[in-house]
Amino acid sequence: MRYDAAIIGAGAEGLAAAIVLGQAGLRVIVIERGSQAGGRLLARQFHPGFRCPPFVDGVDEVPAPLFWRLDLARRGAIAAPRTSSAVWPDRRHTLALGACGGAAAKLLAVAGERRREIAERVLEMQTRPLFRRDEMRAWPGEDWATRSLADVLARAALSDDEREHIAAWALSGAAADPFIDGSALQLLGAGGRLAGGTERLAGALIAAAKAAGVDFSFGLEASDLHRRGGDRDARITGIGLADGSEIAARSAISTLDLKRTFLTFFTWNSLPNAVVQRVNAFRVAGSTARVLFALDRMPAGDGAIHVAPSLERLSEASQSWRNGVLAEHLPATLNVARDPSLAPPSGAVVTATLGAVPFRLFDGAWTREKRELLRRRALEAAELVWPGFADSVVAAEVVAPPDIEDALGVTDGDLNGGEIAADQTLGAEPWSEEALPRTPIAGLYLAGSYLTAGAFATCAAGAAAANALLADRARGRLR
């Protein structure tokens, strides 16, 4: 069978793209190197009887129009406000999106509105016959691309606790310096989430894809993109798999990050110079580590818990990260998994997300001793929140940045797919005449989380790539 579109990667973005194309009547296949769809949304067992998603606790919200277009509510995905706490040795502060008041509510409302406008604009503009970069208006939130997070928080008339809490919320798992211009963009990611855990979203997306008639290929990695034509008029003809077989397709959508897409499927001398330069200049910023704890009892608390946040500590940790060093105080966010299916009746799962953790350490590889240091840092953070926490730990697993790269295929373990910065997230230049998600290879589209919509919303990058593909088919570009 020859497919109209082959999608590489069965995570949230790949599934969203597949649903949009399948609903439009196209023959679609999703290629996944793993044994099942869902990507980072899926939970796995890390100790007998204890499960959790090893890489994320939640995902950014799906834009409302897309949420309904993908028919997620009917399949069990439920939007919910995000609640978090900040805990210091002498006090605690709670913040709930949609329920907080005063200056904090106003700032979060502005961030939410800008995030919504960005996602909706990206989705809409890809439906045009041909979108050019020079047609773009200023992005909502573009003023934050030149301002520091510290400055935006200072001007919002927040209390000290609100300021430190929102900074930790925006920078959780990251390595951005809140005093550096452009770091205010991180506020756009501090949105809502979906209730019931990430597996519920995965299940809803998979069910919607199957209902749309999407096929799946599991267990074999896509190894190359087959093309015909010269450098200037090359177009996709199929996807080569690791066993040497081929899936014939008129177009392809890659959910891999920018570097992986072009380093995996092409040789440098086969690409236009503009593409080579763009990929070389693209910056990844892997900075997240995770520690998964299996407990013999359920601790108190719900939502994200940021441990002793401060702007100064966040800045110091970012500077250490840039030097390949683990900071003395790593930003830490704890989450108590409330899903009863993830642990035995008397037990619980707590995850610790550590930020500013370098992929490459200045003094060598990630040894057992260095992983143990991450475990101790996470344990210290948990002890501040729950004194005596260590006594309830049954087992712990450390997920360092290299583990994330190996498991998910993301360069340097960067869960965002690239650094969130003005020139990459909002100001990415086109390859030539056209802007992302299109590429100079006719029939190849990008749907990574590093794209403008993907950085601040779930499923938006996949849907935008699908919209662009459908628009190009309508004007006869993908015959």
CSV table of C-alpha atoms in Angstrom, one decimal:
chain,number,residue,atom,x,y,z
A,1,MET,CA,0.0,0.0,0.0
A,2,ARG,CA,1.1,3.5,-0.7
A,3,TYR,CA,0.2,5.9,2.0
A,4,ASP,CA,-0.6,9.6,1.6
A,5,ALA,CA,1.4,10.4,4.7
A,6,ALA,CA,3.9,8.6,7.0
A,7,ILE,CA,4.4,10.0,10.5
A,8,ILE,CA,7.6,9.3,12.4
A,9,GLY,CA,7.0,9.0,16.1
A,10,ALA,CA,3.8,8.0,18.0
A,11,GLY,CA,4.0,10.5,20.8
A,12,ALA,CA,1.3,13.2,21.3
A,13,GLU,CA,2.4,15.3,18.3
A,14,GLY,CA,2.6,12.3,15.9
A,15,LEU,CA,-0.8,11.0,17.1
A,16,ALA,CA,-2.4,14.5,16.7
A,17,ALA,CA,-1.0,14.8,13.2
A,18,ALA,CA,-2.3,11.4,12.3
A,19,ILE,CA,-5.8,12.1,13.6
A,20,VAL,CA,-6.1,15.4,11.7
A,21,LEU,CA,-5.0,13.7,8.4
A,22,GLY,CA,-7.1,10.6,9.0
A,23,GLN,CA,-10.2,12.7,9.7
A,24,ALA,CA,-9.5,14.4,6.3
A,25,GLY,CA,-9.7,11.0,4.6
A,26,LEU,CA,-6.0,10.4,4.0
A,27,ARG,CA,-4.3,7.0,4.2
A,28,VAL,CA,-1.9,7.5,7.2
A,29,ILE,CA,0.6,5.3,9.0
A,30,VAL,CA,2.5,6.1,12.2
A,31,ILE,CA,6.0,4.6,12.5
A,32,GLU,CA,7.2,4.0,16.1
A,33,ARG,CA,10.4,2.3,17.1
A,34,GLY,CA,8.9,1.2,20.4
A,35,SER,CA,6.3,-1.5,21.0
A,36,GLN,CA,3.3,0.8,21.5
A,37,ALA,CA,2.1,4.3,20.9
A,38,GLY,CA,2.2,7.1,23.5
A,39,GLY,CA,5.9,8.1,23.7
A,40,ARG,CA,6.8,9.9,26.9
A,41,LEU,CA,3.1,9.9,28.0
A,42,LEU,CA,3.3,6.2,28.9
A,43,ALA,CA,4.0,4.9,32.4
A,44,ARG,CA,6.4,1.9,33.0
A,45,GLN,CA,7.2,-0.2,36.0
A,46,PHE,CA,10.4,0.9,37.8
A,47,HIS,CA,10.0,-1.3,40.9
A,48,PRO,CA,7.7,-4.3,41.3
A,49,GLY,CA,4.2,-3.0,41.7
A,50,PHE,CA,5.2,0.7,41.1
A,51,ARG,CA,4.7,2.5,37.9
A,52,CYS,CA,4.9,6.1,36.6
A,53,PRO,CA,5.8,8.0,33.4
A,54,PRO,CA,9.6,8.2,33.8
A,55,PHE,CA,10.1,11.5,31.9
A,56,VAL,CA,7.1,13.8,32.7
A,57,ASP,CA,4.5,14.3,35.3
A,58,GLY,CA,2.1,16.2,33.1
A,59,VAL,CA,1.9,18.0,29.7
A,60,ASP,CA,1.0,21.4,28.6
A,61,GLU,CA,-2.7,22.0,27.8
A,62,VAL,CA,-4.1,21.1,24.4
A,63,PRO,CA,-5.6,24.3,22.8
A,64,ALA,CA,-9.3,24.2,23.3
A,65,PRO,CA,-10.3,24.2,19.5
A,66,LEU,CA,-7.9,21.4,18.9
A,67,PHE,CA,-9.0,19.5,22.0
A,68,TRP,CA,-12.5,19.3,20.6
A,69,ARG,CA,-11.3,18.7,17.0
A,70,LEU,CA,-9.4,15.7,18.2
A,71,ASP,CA,-12.5,14.4,20.1
A,72,LEU,CA,-10.4,14.0,23.3
A,73,ALA,CA,-13.1,14.7,25.8
A,74,ARG,CA,-15.4,11.9,24.6
A,75,ARG,CA,-12.4,9.5,24.9
A,76,GLY,CA,-11.6,10.4,28.5
A,77,ALA,CA,-9.2,13.3,28.4
A,78,ILE,CA,-10.3,16.0,30.9
A,79,ALA,CA,-8.8,19.5,31.1
A,80,ALA,CA,-8.0,20.6,34.7
A,81,PRO,CA,-6.4,23.6,36.4
A,82,ARG,CA,-2.8,23.2,37.5
A,83,THR,CA,-2.1,23.6,41.2
A,84,SER,CA,1.4,23.9,42.8
A,85,SER,CA,3.0,24.7,46.1
A,86,ALA,CA,6.3,26.2,47.1
A,87,VAL,CA,7.8,25.0,50.3
A,88,TRP,CA,10.6,26.7,52.2
A,89,PRO,CA,12.0,25.7,55.6
A,90,ASP,CA,9.8,28.2,57.4
A,91,ARG,CA,6.7,28.6,55.2
A,92,ARG,CA,4.6,27.3,52.4
A,93,HIS,CA,2.8,29.0,49.5
A,94,THR,CA,0.0,27.6,47.2
A,95,LEU,CA,-0.9,28.8,43.8
A,96,ALA,CA,-3.8,27.5,41.7
A,97,LEU,CA,-4.2,28.6,38.1
A,98,GLY,CA,-7.7,30.0,37.8
A,99,ALA,CA,-8.3,30.2,41.5
A,100,CYS,CA,-5.5,32.6,42.7
A,101,GLY,CA,-6.3,36.2,43.0
A,102,GLY,CA,-4.7,39.6,42.7
A,103,ALA,CA,-1.5,40.3,40.7
A,104,ALA,CA,-0.6,36.6,40.4
A,105,ALA,CA,-3.9,35.9,38.7
A,106,LYS,CA,-3.5,38.8,36.3
A,107,LEU,CA,0.0,37.7,35.3
A,108,LEU,CA,-1.0,34.1,34.8
A,109,ALA,CA,-4.1,35.2,32.8
A,110,VAL,CA,-1.9,37.3,30.5
A,111,ALA,CA,0.4,34.3,29.9
A,112,GLY,CA,-2.5,32.0,29.3
A,113,GLU,CA,-4.1,34.3,26.7
A,114,ARG,CA,-0.8,34.8,24.9
A,115,ARG,CA,-0.2,31.0,24.8
A,116,ARG,CA,-3.7,30.5,23.4
A,117,GLU,CA,-3.3,33.1,20.7
A,118,ILE,CA,0.1,31.7,19.6
A,119,ALA,CA,-1.2,28.2,19.3
A,120,GLU,CA,-4.4,29.2,17.5
A,121,ARG,CA,-2.5,31.5,15.1
A,122,VAL,CA,0.0,28.8,14.2
A,123,LEU,CA,-2.8,26.3,13.5
A,124,GLU,CA,-4.8,28.8,11.4
A,125,MET,CA,-1.9,30.1,9.3
A,126,GLN,CA,-0.9,26.6,8.2
A,127,THR,CA,-4.2,26.2,6.5
A,128,ARG,CA,-3.4,28.9,3.9
A,129,PRO,CA,-2.1,27.7,0.5
A,130,LEU,CA,1.3,29.1,1.3
A,131,PHE,CA,2.5,30.8,4.3
A,132,ARG,CA,5.6,33.0,4.1
A,133,ARG,CA,7.7,34.3,7.0
A,134,ASP,CA,7.5,37.9,5.8
A,135,GLU,CA,3.7,37.8,6.2
A,136,MET,CA,3.9,37.3,10.0
A,137,ARG,CA,2.7,39.8,12.5
A,138,ALA,CA,4.4,40.2,15.8
A,139,TRP,CA,3.7,37.2,18.1
A,140,PRO,CA,1.7,37.6,21.3
A,141,GLY,CA,4.3,37.7,24.0
A,142,GLU,CA,7.1,38.9,21.7
A,143,ASP,CA,7.9,41.7,24.2
A,144,TRP,CA,8.8,39.0,26.7
A,145,ALA,CA,11.4,37.8,24.2
A,146,THR,CA,13.6,40.8,25.1
A,147,ARG,CA,12.8,40.9,28.9
A,148,SER,CA,14.0,38.8,31.8
A,149,LEU,CA,11.7,36.8,33.9
A,150,ALA,CA,12.9,38.6,37.0
A,151,ASP,CA,11.9,42.0,35.4
A,152,VAL,CA,8.4,40.8,34.4
A,153,LEU,CA,7.8,39.4,37.9
A,154,ALA,CA,9.1,42.6,39.5
A,155,ARG,CA,6.8,44.8,37.5
A,156,ALA,CA,3.8,42.6,38.3
A,157,ALA,CA,3.6,43.8,41.9
A,158,LEU,CA,3.8,40.3,43.3
A,159,SER,CA,4.6,39.4,46.9
A,160,ASP,CA,8.1,37.8,47.5
A,161,ASP,CA,6.6,34.4,47.8
A,162,GLU,CA,4.5,34.7,44.6
A,163,ARG,CA,7.5,36.0,42.7
A,164,GLU,CA,9.8,33.1,43.8
A,165,HIS,CA,6.9,30.5,43.3
A,166,ILE,CA,6.0,31.6,39.8
A,167,ALA,CA,9.7,31.7,38.8
A,168,ALA,CA,10.1,28.1,40.0
A,169,TRP,CA,6.9,27.1,38.2
A,170,ALA,CA,8.0,28.6,34.9
A,171,LEU,CA,11.5,27.2,35.1
A,172,SER,CA,10.8,23.7,36.5
A,173,GLY,CA,13.2,21.2,34.9
A,174,ALA,CA,14.9,23.9,32.9
A,175,ALA,CA,18.2,25.7,33.1
A,176,ALA,CA,17.2,29.3,32.2
A,177,ASP,CA,18.7,32.2,34.1
A,178,PRO,CA,15.7,34.4,35.3
A,179,PHE,CA,17.9,37.5,35.1
A,180,ILE,CA,18.8,37.0,31.4
A,181,ASP,CA,16.8,38.8,28.7
A,182,GLY,CA,14.4,36.5,27.0
A,183,SER,CA,13.9,34.3,30.0
A,184,ALA,CA,10.4,35.7,30.4
A,185,LEU,CA,9.3,33.5,27.5
A,186,GLN,CA,9.3,30.6,30.0
A,187,LEU,CA,6.1,32.1,31.5
A,188,LEU,CA,4.3,31.0,28.4
A,189,GLY,CA,4.8,27.3,29.4
A,190,ALA,CA,3.2,27.7,32.8
A,191,GLY,CA,-0.3,26.6,31.8
A,192,GLY,CA,-2.9,24.0,32.6
A,193,ARG,CA,-2.7,20.3,32.4
A,194,LEU,CA,-5.0,17.3,31.8
A,195,ALA,CA,-6.6,15.4,34.7
A,196,GLY,CA,-6.0,11.8,35.2
A,197,GLY,CA,-2.3,11.6,34.2
A,198,THR,CA,-0.5,11.4,30.9
A,199,GLU,CA,-1.7,7.9,30.2
A,200,ARG,CA,-5.2,9.1,29.9
A,201,LEU,CA,-4.2,11.5,27.2
A,202,ALA,CA,-2.3,8.8,25.4
A,203,GLY,CA,-5.3,6.5,25.5
A,204,ALA,CA,-7.6,9.2,24.1
A,205,LEU,CA,-5.2,10.0,21.3
A,206,ILE,CA,-4.7,6.4,20.4
A,207,ALA,CA,-8.4,5.7,20.3
A,208,ALA,CA,-9.0,8.8,18.2
A,209,ALA,CA,-6.3,7.7,15.7
A,210,LYS,CA,-7.7,4.2,15.4
A,211,ALA,CA,-11.2,5.7,14.8
A,212,ALA,CA,-9.7,7.9,12.1
A,213,GLY,CA,-8.4,4.8,10.3
A,214,VAL,CA,-4.7,5.3,11.1
A,215,ASP,CA,-2.3,2.4,10.7
A,216,PHE,CA,0.7,1.7,12.9
A,217,SER,CA,4.1,0.2,12.4
A,218,PHE,CA,5.9,-0.8,15.7
A,219,GLY,CA,9.3,-2.1,16.6
A,220,LEU,CA,11.3,-0.8,13.7
A,221,GLU,CA,13.0,2.6,13.6
A,222,ALA,CA,12.8,4.9,10.6
A,223,SER,CA,16.3,5.0,9.2
A,224,ASP,CA,16.1,7.2,6.1
A,225,LEU,CA,13.7,9.2,3.9
A,226,HIS,CA,13.5,8.0,0.3
A,227,ARG,CA,13.4,10.8,-2.3
A,228,ARG,CA,13.4,11.3,-6.0
A,229,GLY,CA,14.6,14.3,-7.9
A,230,GLY,CA,17.6,16.6,-7.5
A,231,ASP,CA,18.5,18.8,-4.6
A,232,ARG,CA,16.2,21.6,-5.7
A,233,ASP,CA,13.2,19.5,-6.6
A,234,ALA,CA,13.5,16.5,-4.3
A,235,ARG,CA,10.3,15.1,-2.9
A,236,ILE,CA,9.5,12.3,-0.5
A,237,THR,CA,8.6,8.8,-1.9
A,238,GLY,CA,8.8,6.7,1.2
A,239,ILE,CA,10.4,5.8,4.6
A,240,GLY,CA,13.1,3.3,4.9
A,241,LEU,CA,13.0,1.1,8.1
A,242,ALA,CA,15.9,-0.3,10.1
A,243,ASP,CA,15.4,-3.8,8.6
A,244,GLY,CA,15.8,-2.5,5.1
A,245,SER,CA,12.1,-2.5,4.2
A,246,GLU,CA,10.3,0.5,2.9
A,247,ILE,CA,6.9,2.1,3.5
A,248,ALA,CA,5.8,4.0,0.4
A,249,ALA,CA,4.4,7.4,1.2
A,250,ARG,CA,3.8,10.7,-0.7
A,251,SER,CA,4.7,12.8,2.3
A,252,ALA,CA,6.2,12.5,5.8
A,253,ILE,CA,5.9,14.3,9.1
A,254,SER,CA,8.8,14.0,11.5
A,255,THR,CA,8.2,14.5,15.3
A,256,LEU,CA,11.9,14.1,16.0
A,257,ASP,CA,13.9,17.2,17.0
A,258,LEU,CA,15.5,19.3,14.4
A,259,LYS,CA,19.0,17.9,14.7
A,260,ARG,CA,17.8,14.3,14.8
A,261,THR,CA,15.5,14.7,11.8
A,262,PHE,CA,18.3,15.9,9.5
A,263,LEU,CA,21.2,14.0,11.1
A,264,THR,CA,19.3,10.7,10.9
A,265,PHE,CA,17.7,10.9,7.5
A,266,PHE,CA,20.2,12.9,5.3
A,267,THR,CA,23.8,13.4,4.6
A,268,TRP,CA,25.1,17.0,4.8
A,269,ASN,CA,26.1,17.1,1.2
A,270,SER,CA,22.6,16.3,0.1
A,271,LEU,CA,21.0,19.2,1.8
A,272,PRO,CA,20.7,22.9,0.8
A,273,ASN,CA,23.3,25.2,2.5
A,274,ALA,CA,20.5,27.1,4.2
A,275,VAL,CA,19.3,23.9,6.0
A,276,VAL,CA,22.8,22.9,7.0
A,277,GLN,CA,23.4,26.3,8.5
A,278,ARG,CA,20.1,26.3,10.3
A,279,VAL,CA,20.6,22.9,11.8
A,280,ASN,CA,24.1,23.6,12.9
A,281,ALA,CA,23.0,26.8,14.6
A,282,PHE,CA,20.1,25.2,16.4
A,283,ARG,CA,20.7,25.1,20.2
A,284,VAL,CA,19.5,22.2,22.4
A,285,ALA,CA,19.3,22.6,26.1
A,286,GLY,CA,18.9,19.3,27.9
A,287,SER,CA,18.8,20.1,31.6
A,288,THR,CA,16.3,17.7,33.2
A,289,ALA,CA,16.9,14.7,35.5
A,290,ARG,CA,14.3,12.7,37.3
A,291,VAL,CA,14.3,10.5,40.4
A,292,LEU,CA,11.4,8.1,40.8
A,293,PHE,CA,10.6,7.0,44.4
A,294,ALA,CA,8.5,4.0,45.4
A,295,LEU,CA,7.1,4.5,48.9
A,296,ASP,CA,5.4,2.3,51.4
A,297,ARG,CA,2.9,5.0,52.3
A,298,MET,CA,1.2,8.0,50.7
A,299,PRO,CA,2.6,11.4,51.7
A,300,ALA,CA,0.5,14.6,52.0
A,301,GLY,CA,0.2,17.1,49.2
A,302,ASP,CA,-1.1,17.4,45.7
A,303,GLY,CA,0.2,18.9,42.5
A,304,ALA,CA,3.7,20.2,41.9
A,305,ILE,CA,5.7,21.1,45.0
A,306,HIS,CA,8.7,23.4,44.3
A,307,VAL,CA,11.4,23.1,47.0
A,308,ALA,CA,12.9,26.3,48.5
A,309,PRO,CA,12.8,28.3,45.2
A,310,SER,CA,14.7,31.6,44.8
A,311,LEU,CA,15.6,33.7,41.8
A,312,GLU,CA,19.2,33.8,42.9
A,313,ARG,CA,19.5,30.0,43.3
A,314,LEU,CA,17.9,29.5,39.9
A,315,SER,CA,20.4,31.9,38.3
A,316,GLU,CA,23.4,30.2,40.1
A,317,ALA,CA,22.1,26.8,38.9
A,318,SER,CA,21.9,28.0,35.3
A,319,GLN,CA,25.4,29.3,35.4
A,320,SER,CA,26.7,26.0,36.8
A,321,TRP,CA,24.8,24.1,34.1
A,322,ARG,CA,26.5,26.1,31.4
A,323,ASN,CA,29.9,25.1,32.9
A,324,GLY,CA,28.9,21.4,33.0
A,325,VAL,CA,28.7,21.4,36.8
A,326,LEU,CA,26.0,20.3,39.1
A,327,ALA,CA,25.0,23.3,41.3
A,328,GLU,CA,25.0,23.0,45.0
A,329,HIS,CA,21.2,23.8,45.0
A,330,LEU,CA,19.5,22.1,42.1
A,331,PRO,CA,16.0,23.4,41.4
A,332,ALA,CA,13.6,20.6,42.5
A,333,THR,CA,9.9,19.9,41.9
A,334,LEU,CA,8.2,17.0,43.6
A,335,ASN,CA,4.9,15.4,42.5
A,336,VAL,CA,2.8,12.9,44.3
A,337,ALA,CA,1.1,10.5,41.9
A,338,ARG,CA,-2.5,10.1,43.0
A,339,ASP,CA,-3.5,7.5,40.4
A,340,PRO,CA,-4.2,4.3,42.4
A,341,SER,CA,-3.1,2.2,39.5
A,342,LEU,CA,0.5,3.3,39.8
A,343,ALA,CA,1.2,1.7,43.2
A,344,PRO,CA,0.0,-1.0,45.5
A,345,PRO,CA,-2.9,0.0,47.9
A,346,SER,CA,-0.6,0.8,50.7
A,347,GLY,CA,2.1,2.5,48.6
A,348,ALA,CA,2.7,5.6,46.6
A,349,VAL,CA,4.9,7.0,43.9
A,350,VAL,CA,6.7,10.4,44.2
A,351,THR,CA,8.7,11.9,41.4
A,352,ALA,CA,11.4,14.5,41.7
A,353,THR,CA,12.2,16.7,38.7
A,354,LEU,CA,15.6,18.3,38.9
A,355,GLY,CA,16.5,21.2,36.7
A,356,ALA,CA,19.9,22.6,35.5
A,357,VAL,CA,21.4,19.1,35.2
A,358,PRO,CA,24.0,19.1,32.4
A,359,PHE,CA,23.9,16.5,29.7
A,360,ARG,CA,27.7,16.6,29.5
A,361,LEU,CA,29.6,17.0,32.7
A,362,PHE,CA,32.9,18.9,32.6
A,363,ASP,CA,34.7,16.1,34.5
A,364,GLY,CA,33.5,13.1,32.5
A,365,ALA,CA,30.7,10.6,32.0
A,366,TRP,CA,27.6,10.0,34.1
A,367,THR,CA,29.0,7.5,36.6
A,368,ARG,CA,27.2,5.6,39.3
A,369,GLU,CA,28.6,8.1,41.9
A,370,LYS,CA,27.2,11.0,40.0
A,371,ARG,CA,23.8,9.4,39.6
A,372,GLU,CA,23.8,8.7,43.4
A,373,LEU,CA,24.5,12.4,43.9
A,374,LEU,CA,21.2,13.2,42.0
A,375,ARG,CA,19.4,10.7,44.2
A,376,ARG,CA,20.7,12.4,47.3
A,377,ARG,CA,19.7,15.8,46.1
A,378,ALA,CA,16.2,14.6,45.4
A,379,LEU,CA,16.0,12.9,48.7
A,380,GLU,CA,17.1,16.1,50.5
A,381,ALA,CA,14.4,18.1,48.8
A,382,ALA,CA,11.8,15.5,49.8
A,383,GLU,CA,13.0,15.5,53.4
A,384,LEU,CA,12.4,19.3,53.6
A,385,VAL,CA,8.8,18.8,52.5
A,386,TRP,CA,8.2,15.6,54.4
A,387,PRO,CA,10.5,15.0,57.3
A,388,GLY,CA,11.2,11.3,57.6
A,389,PHE,CA,10.6,10.8,53.9
A,390,ALA,CA,13.7,8.5,53.5
A,391,ASP,CA,12.2,6.0,56.0
A,392,SER,CA,9.3,5.3,53.6
A,393,VAL,CA,11.4,4.8,50.5
A,394,VAL,CA,11.2,1.3,49.1
A,395,ALA,CA,13.2,1.9,45.9
A,396,ALA,CA,14.5,4.8,43.8
A,397,GLU,CA,15.5,5.1,40.1
A,398,VAL,CA,17.6,7.9,38.7
A,399,VAL,CA,16.8,9.1,35.1
A,400,ALA,CA,19.7,11.2,34.0
A,401,PRO,CA,19.8,13.3,30.8
A,402,PRO,CA,21.7,10.6,28.8
A,403,ASP,CA,18.9,8.1,29.8
A,404,ILE,CA,16.3,10.5,28.3
A,405,GLU,CA,18.2,10.7,25.1
A,406,ASP,CA,18.5,7.0,24.8
A,407,ALA,CA,14.9,6.3,25.6
A,408,LEU,CA,13.2,9.0,23.6
A,409,GLY,CA,15.7,9.8,20.9
A,410,VAL,CA,15.9,13.5,21.8
A,411,THR,CA,19.2,15.2,21.3
A,412,ASP,CA,21.1,15.8,24.6
A,413,GLY,CA,18.1,14.6,26.6
A,414,ASP,CA,16.3,17.9,25.8
A,415,LEU,CA,12.6,17.3,26.5
A,416,ASN,CA,11.7,20.6,24.9
A,417,GLY,CA,13.5,19.7,21.7
A,418,GLY,CA,15.5,22.9,21.8
A,419,GLU,CA,16.3,26.0,23.8
A,420,ILE,CA,13.3,28.3,24.5
A,421,ALA,CA,14.7,31.5,23.2
A,422,ALA,CA,13.6,34.5,21.1
A,423,ASP,CA,15.4,33.5,17.9
A,424,GLN,CA,14.3,29.8,18.1
A,425,THR,CA,10.9,29.7,19.7
A,426,LEU,CA,9.4,32.9,18.2
A,427,GLY,CA,11.9,34.0,15.7
A,428,ALA,CA,12.9,30.9,13.8
A,429,GLU,CA,13.9,32.0,10.2
A,430,PRO,CA,12.6,30.1,7.2
A,431,TRP,CA,14.7,27.7,5.2
A,432,SER,CA,14.3,29.8,2.1
A,433,GLU,CA,10.9,31.1,0.9
A,434,GLU,CA,8.7,29.1,3.3
A,435,ALA,CA,8.5,28.9,7.1
A,436,LEU,CA,8.3,25.9,9.4
A,437,PRO,CA,6.8,23.4,9.6
A,438,ARG,CA,7.5,23.1,5.8
A,439,THR,CA,11.0,22.2,4.7
A,440,PRO,CA,12.9,22.5,1.4
A,441,ILE,CA,12.3,18.8,0.8
A,442,ALA,CA,8.8,18.7,-0.8
A,443,GLY,CA,6.6,16.5,1.2
A,444,LEU,CA,8.6,16.7,4.5
A,445,TYR,CA,7.1,18.5,7.4
A,446,LEU,CA,8.3,19.0,11.0
A,447,ALA,CA,6.2,18.5,14.1
A,448,GLY,CA,8.7,18.7,17.0
A,449,SER,CA,8.0,20.4,20.3
A,450,TYR,CA,10.7,23.0,19.5
A,451,LEU,CA,8.3,24.7,17.0
A,452,THR,CA,6.5,27.8,18.1
A,453,ALA,CA,3.2,26.1,18.9
A,454,GLY,CA,4.8,23.0,20.3
A,455,ALA,CA,6.8,24.8,22.9
A,456,PHE,CA,3.8,26.0,24.8
A,457,ALA,CA,1.0,23.5,23.9
A,458,THR,CA,0.5,19.8,23.4
A,459,CYS,CA,-0.6,18.4,20.1
A,460,ALA,CA,-0.4,21.8,18.4
A,461,ALA,CA,2.9,21.2,16.5
A,462,GLY,CA,1.5,17.9,15.1
A,463,ALA,CA,-1.8,19.5,14.1
A,464,ALA,CA,0.0,22.5,12.5
A,465,ALA,CA,2.2,20.1,10.4
A,466,ALA,CA,-1.0,18.2,9.3
A,467,ASN,CA,-2.7,21.5,8.4
A,468,ALA,CA,0.2,22.5,6.2
A,469,LEU,CA,0.3,19.1,4.5
A,470,LEU,CA,-3.4,19.3,3.7
A,471,ALA,CA,-3.1,22.8,2.4
A,472,ASP,CA,-0.3,21.8,0.1
A,473,ARG,CA,-2.2,18.8,-1.2
A,474,ALA,CA,-5.2,21.1,-2.0
A,475,ARG,CA,-3.0,23.2,-4.2
A,476,GLY,CA,-1.4,20.2,-5.9
A,477,ARG,CA,2.1,20.4,-4.4
A,478,LEU,CA,2.1,16.7,-3.3
A,479,ARG,CA,1.1,14.7,-6.3
